[in-house]
Structures are given as C-alpha cells and as structure tokens.
Tab-separated table of C-alpha atoms and ligand atoms in Angstrom:
chain	number	residue	atom	x	y	z
A	1	MET	CA	0.115	-0.027	-0.067
A	2	GLU	CA	3.023	2.277	0.688
A	3	ASN	CA	4.267	2.684	-2.837
A	4	LYS	CA	1.027	2.907	-4.585
A	5	VAL	CA	-1.158	6.216	-5.279
A	6	ILE	CA	-4.233	5.845	-3.678
A	7	GLN	CA	-7.388	7.962	-3.644
A	8	ILE	CA	-9.837	7.514	-0.776
A	9	ALA	CA	-13.229	9.309	-1.004
A	10	ILE	CA	-15.078	10.026	2.011
A	11	ASP	CA	-18.478	11.390	1.995
A	12	GLY	CA	-21.499	11.759	4.440
A	13	PRO	CA	-23.834	14.256	6.195
A	14	SER	CA	-22.705	16.970	8.857
A	15	GLY	CA	-21.619	15.683	11.987
A	16	ALA	CA	-21.172	12.026	10.856
A	17	GLY	CA	-17.627	12.079	12.095
A	18	LYS	CA	-15.819	12.216	8.613
A	19	SER	CA	-13.344	14.829	9.395
A	20	THR	CA	-12.050	13.143	12.534
A	21	LEU	CA	-11.996	9.833	10.472
A	22	ALA	CA	-10.396	11.238	7.340
A	23	LYS	CA	-7.670	12.957	9.406
A	24	TYR	CA	-6.916	9.893	11.498
A	25	LEU	CA	-6.954	7.547	8.321
A	26	ALA	CA	-4.665	9.735	6.496
A	27	GLY	CA	-2.235	10.135	9.392
A	28	LYS	CA	-2.265	6.252	9.727
A	29	LEU	CA	-1.501	5.938	5.979
A	30	GLY	CA	0.917	8.673	5.859
A	31	ILE	CA	-0.793	10.213	2.938
A	32	LEU	CA	-2.389	13.736	2.427
A	33	TYR	CA	-5.897	14.908	3.945
A	34	LEU	CA	-8.196	17.284	2.318
A	35	ASP	CA	-11.244	18.752	3.912
A	36	THR	CA	-13.374	20.146	1.065
A	37	GLY	CA	-15.886	21.556	3.556
A	38	ALA	CA	-13.148	24.128	4.655
A	39	MET	CA	-12.749	24.919	1.208
A	40	TYR	CA	-16.678	25.896	0.686
A	41	ARG	CA	-16.390	27.606	4.097
A	42	SER	CA	-13.231	29.608	3.018
A	43	PHE	CA	-14.985	30.816	-0.265
A	44	ALA	CA	-17.977	31.920	1.647
A	45	TYR	CA	-15.915	33.713	4.246
A	46	HIS	CA	-13.969	35.427	1.196
A	47	ALA	CA	-16.887	36.452	-0.506
A	48	GLU	CA	-18.862	37.810	2.656
A	49	GLN	CA	-15.715	39.801	3.466
A	50	ASN	CA	-16.056	41.455	0.086
A	51	GLY	CA	-19.558	41.860	0.331
A	52	VAL	CA	-20.397	39.372	-2.462
A	53	SER	CA	-23.627	37.480	-2.183
A	54	GLY	CA	-23.945	33.747	-3.217
A	55	SER	CA	-26.041	34.628	-6.209
A	56	ASP	CA	-24.063	37.355	-7.524
A	57	ASP	CA	-22.474	35.245	-10.391
A	58	ALA	CA	-20.464	37.983	-12.083
A	59	ALA	CA	-18.821	39.225	-8.864
A	60	ILE	CA	-18.191	35.631	-7.612
A	61	VAL	CA	-16.175	35.031	-10.975
A	62	LYS	CA	-14.083	38.013	-10.206
A	63	LEU	CA	-13.261	36.628	-6.722
A	64	PHE	CA	-11.813	33.682	-7.986
A	65	ASP	CA	-8.738	35.530	-8.971
A	66	SER	CA	-8.248	36.729	-5.271
A	67	PHE	CA	-8.995	33.402	-3.720
A	68	HIS	CA	-5.688	31.632	-2.767
A	69	LEU	CA	-6.089	28.830	-0.287
A	70	ASP	CA	-3.069	26.996	1.514
A	71	PHE	CA	-3.364	24.157	4.199
A	72	ASP	CA	-0.771	24.158	6.831
A	73	LYS	CA	-1.321	21.170	9.017
A	74	SER	CA	-4.719	21.792	10.544
A	75	LYS	CA	-4.638	25.586	9.474
A	76	VAL	CA	-6.493	27.098	6.671
A	77	LEU	CA	-4.825	30.113	5.127
A	78	LEU	CA	-6.545	32.555	2.752
A	79	ASN	CA	-4.113	34.730	0.949
A	80	GLY	CA	-1.597	33.879	3.693
A	81	LYS	CA	-3.979	34.771	6.556
A	82	ASP	CA	-4.916	32.112	9.027
A	83	ILE	CA	-8.855	31.793	8.958
A	84	THR	CA	-9.072	28.437	10.734
A	85	ALA	CA	-11.199	30.003	13.558
A	86	GLN	CA	-13.405	32.357	11.552
A	87	ILE	CA	-14.706	29.509	9.066
A	88	ARG	CA	-15.951	27.393	11.998
A	89	THR	CA	-18.356	29.779	13.709
A	90	PRO	CA	-22.026	29.248	13.868
A	91	HIS	CA	-22.422	32.197	11.764
A	92	MET	CA	-20.445	30.334	8.664
A	93	ASP	CA	-22.141	26.986	9.537
A	94	LYS	CA	-25.323	28.826	8.406
A	95	LYS	CA	-23.967	31.273	5.625
A	96	VAL	CA	-21.932	28.490	3.765
A	97	SER	CA	-25.023	26.669	2.111
A	98	GLU	CA	-25.786	30.160	0.305
A	99	TYR	CA	-22.388	29.625	-1.593
A	100	ALA	CA	-22.268	25.789	-1.639
A	101	VAL	CA	-25.396	25.615	-4.012
A	102	ASN	CA	-23.888	27.977	-6.398
A	103	PRO	CA	-22.786	25.877	-9.623
A	104	LEU	CA	-19.798	28.197	-10.632
A	105	ILE	CA	-18.241	27.936	-7.022
A	106	ARG	CA	-18.715	24.321	-7.050
A	107	LYS	CA	-17.035	24.124	-10.552
A	108	HIS	CA	-14.049	26.297	-9.258
A	109	LEU	CA	-13.647	24.202	-6.011
A	110	VAL	CA	-13.962	20.891	-7.755
A	111	GLU	CA	-11.128	21.900	-10.380
A	112	MET	CA	-8.838	22.708	-7.512
A	113	GLN	CA	-9.773	19.571	-5.513
A	114	ARG	CA	-8.979	17.494	-8.585
A	115	ASN	CA	-5.707	19.187	-9.142
A	116	ILE	CA	-4.599	18.292	-5.543
A	117	GLY	CA	-6.189	14.847	-5.749
A	118	SER	CA	-4.274	13.845	-8.832
A	119	LYS	CA	-0.871	14.310	-7.710
A	120	GLN	CA	-0.564	12.500	-4.696
A	121	SER	CA	-2.147	9.791	-2.495
A	122	ILE	CA	-4.982	11.442	-0.539
A	123	VAL	CA	-8.012	11.068	1.628
A	124	MET	CA	-10.648	13.572	0.472
A	125	GLU	CA	-13.627	14.271	2.488
A	126	GLY	CA	-16.980	16.127	1.542
A	127	ARG	CA	-20.365	15.742	0.132
A	128	ASP	CA	-19.754	15.053	-3.464
A	129	ILE	CA	-16.236	13.349	-3.607
A	130	GLY	CA	-17.086	9.898	-4.541
A	131	SER	CA	-19.813	10.897	-7.015
A	132	VAL	CA	-18.208	13.733	-8.532
A	133	VAL	CA	-14.714	14.988	-7.617
A	134	LEU	CA	-12.951	11.572	-7.486
A	135	LYS	CA	-15.656	9.526	-9.310
A	136	ASP	CA	-13.192	6.836	-10.348
A	137	ALA	CA	-11.618	6.622	-7.083
A	138	PRO	CA	-10.979	2.873	-6.131
A	139	TYR	CA	-12.105	3.412	-2.517
A	140	LYS	CA	-15.332	5.265	-1.576
A	141	PHE	CA	-16.947	5.313	1.778
A	142	TYR	CA	-20.105	6.856	2.986
A	143	ILE	CA	-20.141	7.745	6.712
A	144	ASP	CA	-23.236	8.050	8.448
A	145	ALA	CA	-24.702	8.183	12.147
A	146	ASN	CA	-28.107	8.786	13.469
A	147	LEU	CA	-29.309	12.504	13.892
A	148	ASP	CA	-29.050	12.603	17.602
A	149	GLU	CA	-25.555	11.339	17.666
A	150	ARG	CA	-24.523	13.791	14.947
A	151	ALA	CA	-26.027	16.502	17.020
A	152	LYS	CA	-24.485	15.486	20.137
A	153	ARG	CA	-20.852	15.100	18.527
A	154	ARG	CA	-21.336	18.674	17.210
A	155	TYR	CA	-22.581	20.214	20.288
A	156	LEU	CA	-19.589	18.703	22.338
A	157	GLN	CA	-17.237	19.978	19.580
A	158	ASN	CA	-18.954	23.411	19.809
A	159	LEU	CA	-18.755	23.224	23.546
A	160	GLU	CA	-14.989	23.358	23.612
A	161	LYS	CA	-15.179	26.786	22.012
A	162	ASN	CA	-18.354	28.167	23.360
A	163	PRO	CA	-19.806	27.440	26.741
A	164	ASP	CA	-23.218	28.656	25.599
A	165	ALA	CA	-23.504	26.132	22.756
A	166	ASP	CA	-26.981	25.140	22.285
A	167	TYR	CA	-27.898	21.551	21.519
A	168	GLU	CA	-31.230	22.268	20.055
A	169	TYR	CA	-30.020	25.091	17.892
A	170	ILE	CA	-27.035	22.716	16.614
A	171	LYS	CA	-29.489	19.924	15.834
A	172	ASN	CA	-31.866	22.296	13.938
A	173	ASP	CA	-28.983	23.567	11.974
A	174	ILE	CA	-27.698	19.889	11.139
A	175	ILE	CA	-31.495	19.285	10.017
A	176	ARG	CA	-31.349	22.444	7.723
A	177	ARG	CA	-27.871	21.451	6.420
A	178	ASP	CA	-29.055	17.757	5.512
A	179	LYS	CA	-32.056	19.052	3.728
A	180	VAL	CA	-29.963	21.906	1.686
A	181	ASP	CA	-27.023	19.406	1.054
A	182	SER	CA	-29.127	16.550	-0.146
A	183	GLN	CA	-31.876	18.437	-2.165
A	184	ARG	CA	-29.694	20.876	-4.234
A	185	THR	CA	-29.497	20.347	-7.974
A	186	ASP	CA	-25.798	20.411	-8.533
A	187	SER	CA	-24.043	17.335	-6.841
A	188	PRO	CA	-26.349	16.834	-4.091
A	189	LEU	CA	-25.291	14.511	-1.206
A	190	CYS	CA	-25.771	10.976	-2.114
A	191	VAL	CA	-24.251	7.468	-1.385
A	192	PRO	CA	-21.692	7.250	-4.395
A	193	LEU	CA	-22.072	4.398	-6.654
A	194	GLY	CA	-19.719	1.567	-5.239
A	195	ALA	CA	-19.381	3.108	-1.869
A	196	HIS	CA	-19.310	1.292	1.319
A	197	VAL	CA	-21.679	2.680	3.794
A	198	ILE	CA	-20.700	2.596	7.616
A	199	ASP	CA	-22.769	3.921	10.211
A	200	THR	CA	-20.579	5.309	13.149
A	201	SER	CA	-23.448	5.779	15.719
A	202	ASN	CA	-22.082	3.167	17.998
A	203	ILE	CA	-18.519	2.753	16.963
A	204	SER	CA	-15.313	4.825	17.507
A	205	VAL	CA	-13.315	6.535	14.960
A	206	ASP	CA	-10.441	3.848	15.567
A	207	GLU	CA	-12.668	1.342	14.940
A	208	VAL	CA	-14.069	2.733	11.711
A	209	ALA	CA	-10.438	3.457	10.668
A	210	GLU	CA	-9.401	-0.264	11.088
A	211	ILE	CA	-12.799	-1.422	9.260
A	212	ILE	CA	-11.648	0.928	6.215
A	213	ILE	CA	-8.015	-0.083	6.332
A	214	GLY	CA	-9.212	-3.791	6.055
A	215	LEU	CA	-11.533	-3.020	3.487
A	216	ILE	CA	-8.746	-1.235	1.302
A	217	LYS	CA	-6.213	-4.295	1.941
A	218	SER	CA	-8.795	-7.026	1.049
A	219	GLU	CA	-9.429	-5.183	-2.177
A	220	GLU	CA	-5.856	-4.558	-3.082
B	301	DC	O1	-18.225	19.584	6.031
B	301	DC	P1	-18.606	21.038	6.409
B	301	DC	O2	-19.763	20.962	7.377
B	301	DC	O3	-17.271	21.816	6.759
B	301	DC	O4	-19.062	21.595	5.055
B	301	DC	C1	-19.499	22.947	5.045
B	301	DC	C2	-20.656	23.073	4.050
B	301	DC	O5	-20.010	22.850	2.654
B	301	DC	C3	-21.767	22.030	4.026
B	301	DC	O6	-22.969	22.780	4.414
B	301	DC	C4	-21.886	21.533	2.611
B	301	DC	C5	-20.673	22.118	1.882
B	301	DC	N1	-20.052	21.125	1.242
B	301	DC	C6	-20.222	20.749	-0.096
B	301	DC	O7	-21.317	21.326	-0.554
B	301	DC	N2	-19.491	19.911	-0.768
B	301	DC	C7	-18.363	19.418	-0.402
B	301	DC	N3	-17.708	18.687	-1.098
B	301	DC	C8	-17.976	19.855	1.066
B	301	DC	C9	-18.878	20.467	1.751
C-alpha cells in the first residue's frame, strides 16, 4: 500500500464524523488529507468579507482571482492569513450553504480539488467526492450516524470553544443543512455508486478506520 498512489473518497452528512475519521486515516496511512468543506467555508468567508452574495455570479467569478488557499497542517490560510477559527463559527455554519449551492463556485472548487487529488495519495472528504470530484476513486466510503448522535458530537465539539453552545440550535442547523445538501440540484449529497456505507453511531473513529483499512487491504 505504501508505494501505490491511492485515492480515498469519504462522503456523508454533517456531524457524521468524516473529518475526524479522514484525518485519522490519512495520518495512519501517511498520506494527504483534504477537507473540502473547509474550502466551501473559506470561499463563503472570502465572499462575505468582500460583500459578495452567493447569487451574484459576475462578482463571484471576479473573486476567484483573489482566492488563494493553503493548508498548513490543521490551519487554513486564505491569501496567507490564518482563517481557521473564522470559518468554523455558527454564523459560517449557516452562511456556507448559500455559496455551496452555486454551480460556478462548485465548478471552481472541484477543479482545485481534482488538481490536488491527481498528484498524490489522498484522503478527500466532503459531500460529492465519490460521486463527482473523484468519481473513479477505487476506495469510496459513505459515513453516516443517526441525527441525535451527530447533533451530540457537534454540540460537544462546539462546547470546547463556546460554553453557551445550544444543543437544540445545533440539531436544527444539522437538519437544515442535511436538507440543503441533499436537495440541491448541483451535486447533491448521495451515497456514491460503489461506496461502502458505514454507520458510526455506535463505533469509535479508531474502529471505523480499522474497518476501512481492512477493506482497502482486502480489495488490493
Ligand atoms: O463538512 P462541512 O460542514 O465543513 O461543510 C461545510 C458546507 O460545505 C456544508 O454545508 C456543505 C458544503 N460542502 C459541499 O457542498 N460539498 C463538499 N464537497 C463539502 C462541503
């Protein structure tokens, strides 16, 4: 497995544990990890900072020229500035959907993602990775968990940064995002063809990673 270029696509709804799992898996396999949700969040942040709405196509196209994104370990850098904390606020949780539904933005970010994914072994995580971005990836996984478990995980995550985090608010936001993500016209969230579906409601990240590594080895 060490010498071969491998592409691992991980999709699933908000709070299913994709990021934790993808990061862990990439670390274990010693390959790159790409959080495509962070890319949508960063573009939404950039657009908002420039006063551009998600439906202003002409202004959005212009913004592509000034959108330079880098990942430095777990930091997200926009034009060299660390925006890791700014893209993970409840405000951005809400705002990002407005931009993620725009086909022009999706096309631009998908190109960036394919560019990164074509050069090296990678674990890429998002909503449309196995169905669109890395359609031909040999390893596809759809990670799910029940709504209460997903809301609980996001709540505990948010609580670390904000002692006033509200469980019901977070749960309702997950319900809203599930709806937007799975009902949008362009690349809706779905179980990609050929993906292994794993329910993580009652198992730990380490256990899921071991299942995935086992499946990858058995398919080699
Ligand atoms: O995974 P996340 O919560 O950080 O993603 C933020 C938003 O970006 C989410 O509401 C859906 C969108 N997204 C997307 O449409 N396609 C992707 N590949 C990744 C994220």
